[in-house]
PDB file of C-alpha atoms in Angstrom:
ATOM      1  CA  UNK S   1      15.009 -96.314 -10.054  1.00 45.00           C
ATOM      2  CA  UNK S   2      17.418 -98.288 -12.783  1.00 52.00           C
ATOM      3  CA  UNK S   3      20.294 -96.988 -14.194  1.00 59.00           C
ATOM      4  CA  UNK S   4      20.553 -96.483 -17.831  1.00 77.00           C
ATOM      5  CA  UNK S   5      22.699 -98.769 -19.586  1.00 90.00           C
ATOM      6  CA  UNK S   6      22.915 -97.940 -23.176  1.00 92.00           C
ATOM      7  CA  UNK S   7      26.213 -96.527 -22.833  1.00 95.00           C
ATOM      8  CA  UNK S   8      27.547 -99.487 -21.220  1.00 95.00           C
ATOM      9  CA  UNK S   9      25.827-101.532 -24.143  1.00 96.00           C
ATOM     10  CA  UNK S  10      27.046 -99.546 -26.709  1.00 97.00           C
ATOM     11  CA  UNK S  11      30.660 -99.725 -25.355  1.00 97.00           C
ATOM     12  CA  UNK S  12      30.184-103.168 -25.212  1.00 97.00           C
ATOM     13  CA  UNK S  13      29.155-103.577 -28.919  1.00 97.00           C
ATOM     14  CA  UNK S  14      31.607-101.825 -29.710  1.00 98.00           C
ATOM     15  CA  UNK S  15      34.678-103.166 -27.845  1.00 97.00           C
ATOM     16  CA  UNK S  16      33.444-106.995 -29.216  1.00 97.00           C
ATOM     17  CA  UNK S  17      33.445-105.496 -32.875  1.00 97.00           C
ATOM     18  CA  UNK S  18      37.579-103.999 -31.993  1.00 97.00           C
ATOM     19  CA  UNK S  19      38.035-107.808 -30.830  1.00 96.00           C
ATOM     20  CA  UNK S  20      36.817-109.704 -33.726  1.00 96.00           C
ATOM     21  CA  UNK S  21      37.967-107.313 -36.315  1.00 95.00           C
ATOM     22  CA  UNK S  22      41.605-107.374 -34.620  1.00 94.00           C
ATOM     23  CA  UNK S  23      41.162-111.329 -35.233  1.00 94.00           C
ATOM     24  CA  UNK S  24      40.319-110.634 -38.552  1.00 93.00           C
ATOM     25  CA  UNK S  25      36.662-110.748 -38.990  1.00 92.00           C
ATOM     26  CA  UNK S  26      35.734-107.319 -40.417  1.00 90.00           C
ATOM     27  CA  UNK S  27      32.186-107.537 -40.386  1.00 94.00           C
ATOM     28  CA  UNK S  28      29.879-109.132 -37.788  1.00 95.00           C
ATOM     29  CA  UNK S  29      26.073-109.363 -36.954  1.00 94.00           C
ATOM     30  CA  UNK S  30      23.543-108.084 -34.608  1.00 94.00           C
ATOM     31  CA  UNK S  31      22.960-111.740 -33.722  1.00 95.00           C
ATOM     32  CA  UNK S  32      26.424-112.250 -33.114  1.00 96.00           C
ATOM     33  CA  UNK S  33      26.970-109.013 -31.036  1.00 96.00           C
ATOM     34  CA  UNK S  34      23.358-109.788 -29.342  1.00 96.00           C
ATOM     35  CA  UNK S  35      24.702-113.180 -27.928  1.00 96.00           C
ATOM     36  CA  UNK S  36      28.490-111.570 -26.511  1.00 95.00           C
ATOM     37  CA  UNK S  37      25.831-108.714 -24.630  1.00 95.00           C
ATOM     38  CA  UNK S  38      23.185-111.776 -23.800  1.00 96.00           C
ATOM     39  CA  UNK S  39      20.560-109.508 -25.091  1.00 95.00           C
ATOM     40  CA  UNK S  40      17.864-109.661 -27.870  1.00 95.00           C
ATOM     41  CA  UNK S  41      19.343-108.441 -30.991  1.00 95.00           C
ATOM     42  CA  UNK S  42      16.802-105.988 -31.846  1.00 95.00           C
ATOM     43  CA  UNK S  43      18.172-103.931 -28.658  1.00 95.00           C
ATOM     44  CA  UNK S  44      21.488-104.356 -30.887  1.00 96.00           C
ATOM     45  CA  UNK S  45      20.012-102.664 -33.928  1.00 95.00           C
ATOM     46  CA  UNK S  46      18.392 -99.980 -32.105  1.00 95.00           C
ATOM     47  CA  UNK S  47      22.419 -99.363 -30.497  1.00 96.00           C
ATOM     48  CA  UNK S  48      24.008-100.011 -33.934  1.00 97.00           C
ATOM     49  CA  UNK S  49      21.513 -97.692 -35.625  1.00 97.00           C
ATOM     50  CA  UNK S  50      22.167 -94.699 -32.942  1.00 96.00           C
ATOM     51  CA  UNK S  51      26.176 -95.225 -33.355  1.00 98.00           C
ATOM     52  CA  UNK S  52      25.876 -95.269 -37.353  1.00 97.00           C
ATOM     53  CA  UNK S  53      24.052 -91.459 -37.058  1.00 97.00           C
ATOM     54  CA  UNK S  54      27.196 -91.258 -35.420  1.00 97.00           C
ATOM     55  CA  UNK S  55      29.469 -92.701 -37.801  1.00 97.00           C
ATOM     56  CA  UNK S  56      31.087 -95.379 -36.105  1.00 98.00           C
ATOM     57  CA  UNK S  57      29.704 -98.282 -37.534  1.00 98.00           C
ATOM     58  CA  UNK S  58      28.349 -98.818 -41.102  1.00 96.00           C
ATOM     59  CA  UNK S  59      26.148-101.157 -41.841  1.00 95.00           C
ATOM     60  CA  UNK S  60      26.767-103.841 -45.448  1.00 90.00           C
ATOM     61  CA  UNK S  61      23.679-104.942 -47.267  1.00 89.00           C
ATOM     62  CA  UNK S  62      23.387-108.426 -49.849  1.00 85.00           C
ATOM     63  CA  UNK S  63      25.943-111.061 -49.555  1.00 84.00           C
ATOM     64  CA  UNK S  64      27.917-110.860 -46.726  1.00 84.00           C
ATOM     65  CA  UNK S  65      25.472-108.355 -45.028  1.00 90.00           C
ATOM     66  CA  UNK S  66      26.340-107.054 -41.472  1.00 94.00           C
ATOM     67  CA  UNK S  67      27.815-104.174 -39.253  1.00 96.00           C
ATOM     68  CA  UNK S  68      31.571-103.330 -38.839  1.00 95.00           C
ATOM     69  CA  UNK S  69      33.877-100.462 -37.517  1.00 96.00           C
ATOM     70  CA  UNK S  70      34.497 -97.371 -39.297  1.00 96.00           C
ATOM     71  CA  UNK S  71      36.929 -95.756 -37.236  1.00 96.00           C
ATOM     72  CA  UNK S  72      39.697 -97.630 -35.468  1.00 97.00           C
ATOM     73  CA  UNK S  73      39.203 -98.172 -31.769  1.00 97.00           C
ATOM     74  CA  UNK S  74      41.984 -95.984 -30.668  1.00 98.00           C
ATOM     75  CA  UNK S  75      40.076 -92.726 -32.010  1.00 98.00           C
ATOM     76  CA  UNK S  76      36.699 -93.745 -30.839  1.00 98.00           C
ATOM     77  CA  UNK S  77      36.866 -91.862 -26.684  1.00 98.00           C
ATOM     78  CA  UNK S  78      33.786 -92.751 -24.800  1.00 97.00           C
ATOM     79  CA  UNK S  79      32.602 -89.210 -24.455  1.00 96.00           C
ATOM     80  CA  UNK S  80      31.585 -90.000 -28.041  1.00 97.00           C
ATOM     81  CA  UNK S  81      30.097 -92.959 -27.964  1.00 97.00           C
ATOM     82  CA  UNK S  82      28.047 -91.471 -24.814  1.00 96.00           C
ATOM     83  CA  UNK S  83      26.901 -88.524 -26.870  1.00 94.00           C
ATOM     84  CA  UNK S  84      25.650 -91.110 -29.653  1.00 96.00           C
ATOM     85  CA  UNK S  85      23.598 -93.132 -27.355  1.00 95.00           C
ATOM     86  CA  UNK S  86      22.519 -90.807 -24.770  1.00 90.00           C
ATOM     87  CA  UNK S  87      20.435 -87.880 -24.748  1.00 84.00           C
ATOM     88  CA  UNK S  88      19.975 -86.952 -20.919  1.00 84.00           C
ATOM     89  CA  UNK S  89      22.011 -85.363 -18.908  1.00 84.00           C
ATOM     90  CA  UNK S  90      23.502 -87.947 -15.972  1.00 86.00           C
ATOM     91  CA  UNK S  91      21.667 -86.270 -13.314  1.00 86.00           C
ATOM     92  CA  UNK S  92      17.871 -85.380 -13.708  1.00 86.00           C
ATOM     93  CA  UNK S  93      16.196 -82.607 -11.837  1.00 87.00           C
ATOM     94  CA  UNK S  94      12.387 -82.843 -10.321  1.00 85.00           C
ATOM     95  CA  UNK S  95      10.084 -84.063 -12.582  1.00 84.00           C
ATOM     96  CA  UNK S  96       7.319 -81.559 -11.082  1.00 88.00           C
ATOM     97  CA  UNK S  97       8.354 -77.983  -9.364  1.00 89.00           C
ATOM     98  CA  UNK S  98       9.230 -77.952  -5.725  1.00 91.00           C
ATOM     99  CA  UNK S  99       7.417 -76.311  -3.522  1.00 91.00           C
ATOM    100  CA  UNK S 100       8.428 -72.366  -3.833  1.00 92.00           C
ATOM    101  CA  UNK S 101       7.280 -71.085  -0.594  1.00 93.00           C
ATOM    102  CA  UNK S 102       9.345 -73.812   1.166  1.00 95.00           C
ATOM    103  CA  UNK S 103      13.330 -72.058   1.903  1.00 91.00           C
ATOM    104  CA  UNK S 104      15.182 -75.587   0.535  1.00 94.00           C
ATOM    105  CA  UNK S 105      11.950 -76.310  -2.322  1.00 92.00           C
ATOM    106  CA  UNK S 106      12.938 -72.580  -3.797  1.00 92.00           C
ATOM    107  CA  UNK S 107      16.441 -73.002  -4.062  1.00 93.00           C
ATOM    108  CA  UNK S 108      17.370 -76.652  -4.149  1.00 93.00           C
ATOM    109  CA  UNK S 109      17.535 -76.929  -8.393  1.00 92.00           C
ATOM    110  CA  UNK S 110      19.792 -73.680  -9.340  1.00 91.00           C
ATOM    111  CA  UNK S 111      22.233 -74.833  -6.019  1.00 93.00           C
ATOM    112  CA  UNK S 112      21.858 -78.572  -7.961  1.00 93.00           C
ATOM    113  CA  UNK S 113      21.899 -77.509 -11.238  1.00 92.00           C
ATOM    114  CA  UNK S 114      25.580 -75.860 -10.763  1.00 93.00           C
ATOM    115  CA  UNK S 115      26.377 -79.143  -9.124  1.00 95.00           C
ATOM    116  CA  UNK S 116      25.470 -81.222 -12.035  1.00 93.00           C
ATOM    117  CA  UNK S 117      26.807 -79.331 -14.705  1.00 93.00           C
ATOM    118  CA  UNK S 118      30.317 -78.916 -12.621  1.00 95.00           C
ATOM    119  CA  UNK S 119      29.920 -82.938 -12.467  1.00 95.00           C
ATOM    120  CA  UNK S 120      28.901 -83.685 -15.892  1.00 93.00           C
ATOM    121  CA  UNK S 121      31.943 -81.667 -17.015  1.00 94.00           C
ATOM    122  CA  UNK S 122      34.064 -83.595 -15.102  1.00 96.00           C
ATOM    123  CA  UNK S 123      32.743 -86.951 -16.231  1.00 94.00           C
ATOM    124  CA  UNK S 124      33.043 -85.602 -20.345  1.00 93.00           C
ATOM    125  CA  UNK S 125      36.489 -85.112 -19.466  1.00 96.00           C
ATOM    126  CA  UNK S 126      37.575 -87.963 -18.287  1.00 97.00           C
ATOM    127  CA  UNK S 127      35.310 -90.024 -20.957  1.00 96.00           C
ATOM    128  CA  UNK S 128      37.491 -88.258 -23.000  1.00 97.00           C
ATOM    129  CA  UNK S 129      40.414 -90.280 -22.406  1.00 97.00           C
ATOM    130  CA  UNK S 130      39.552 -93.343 -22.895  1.00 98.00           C
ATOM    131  CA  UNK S 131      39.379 -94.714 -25.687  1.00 98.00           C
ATOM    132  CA  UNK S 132      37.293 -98.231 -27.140  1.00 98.00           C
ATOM    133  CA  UNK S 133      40.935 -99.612 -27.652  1.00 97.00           C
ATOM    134  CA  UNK S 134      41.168 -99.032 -23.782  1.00 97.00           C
ATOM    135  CA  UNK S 135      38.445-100.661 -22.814  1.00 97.00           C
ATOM    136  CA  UNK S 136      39.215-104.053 -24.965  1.00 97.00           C
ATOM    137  CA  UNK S 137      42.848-103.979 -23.655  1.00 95.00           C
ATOM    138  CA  UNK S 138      41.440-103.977 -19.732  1.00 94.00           C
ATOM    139  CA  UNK S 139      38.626-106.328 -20.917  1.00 94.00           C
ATOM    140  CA  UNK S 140      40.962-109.162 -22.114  1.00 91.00           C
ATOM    141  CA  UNK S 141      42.565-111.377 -19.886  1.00 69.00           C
ATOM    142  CA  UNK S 142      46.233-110.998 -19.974  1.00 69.00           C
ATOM    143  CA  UNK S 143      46.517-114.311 -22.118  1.00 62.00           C
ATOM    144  CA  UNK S 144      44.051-113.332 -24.588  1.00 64.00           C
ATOM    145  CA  UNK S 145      45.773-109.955 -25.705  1.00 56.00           C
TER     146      UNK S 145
END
């Protein structure tokens, strides 16, 4: 089984977009964000359409047409950006029921269940705190800051 990544790719869209606008470039491309993430850009749109519904991006149309920040990095926390992306909880259940007439089958989701949630808390939380500012300041090399 994979792990998700579209947090991690929208983080990552949207620490590049904090770096170039910090150098001055206010607004910037899919294919532009699409080559910093090595992915197809169309994976960018679908990520820059889900963090617009969000409003954290906005998108310019005609001459000079492309995405750029909304918000500055320092008030964007990750918990956020998670919650615009992602729509599953971080820890999924059985697909199918287990078997009830087994002692672990019957009980095994509400004991996990209380697990998750007291983990998923926890995770919100610290998401929380840290901000896309953050995340470009540990990103950069110390000579690039």
């Amino acid at each position: 089984m994979a792990a998700n990544s579209r947090l991690t790719v929208a983080v990552h869209v949207l620490v590049w977009m904090a770096l170039v606008r910090g150098r001055g470039r206010e607004v910037v491309t899919s294919e532009q964000i699409a080559d910093s993430v090595n992915t197809n850009p169309v994976v960018i749109r679908r990520c820059l359409g889900e963090l617009r519904k969000a409003g954290l991006v906005d998108v310019r149309h005609g001459a000079g047409a492309g995405w750029r920040l909304i918000r500055e990095p320092e008030s964007i926390p990750l918990s956020e950006v998670r919650r615009a992306v992602e729509t599953e909880p971080l820890f999924g259940l059985h697909r199918g029921e287990p078997n009830q007439r087994c002692p672990v089958g019957v009980g095994i989701r509400p004991a996990l269940e209380q697990v998750y949630d007291e983990v998923e808390q926890a995770a919100r939380r610290a998401l929380e705190g840290i901000s896309i500012a953050d995340v470009l300041r540990e990103t950069l090399a110390p000579g690039e800051r």
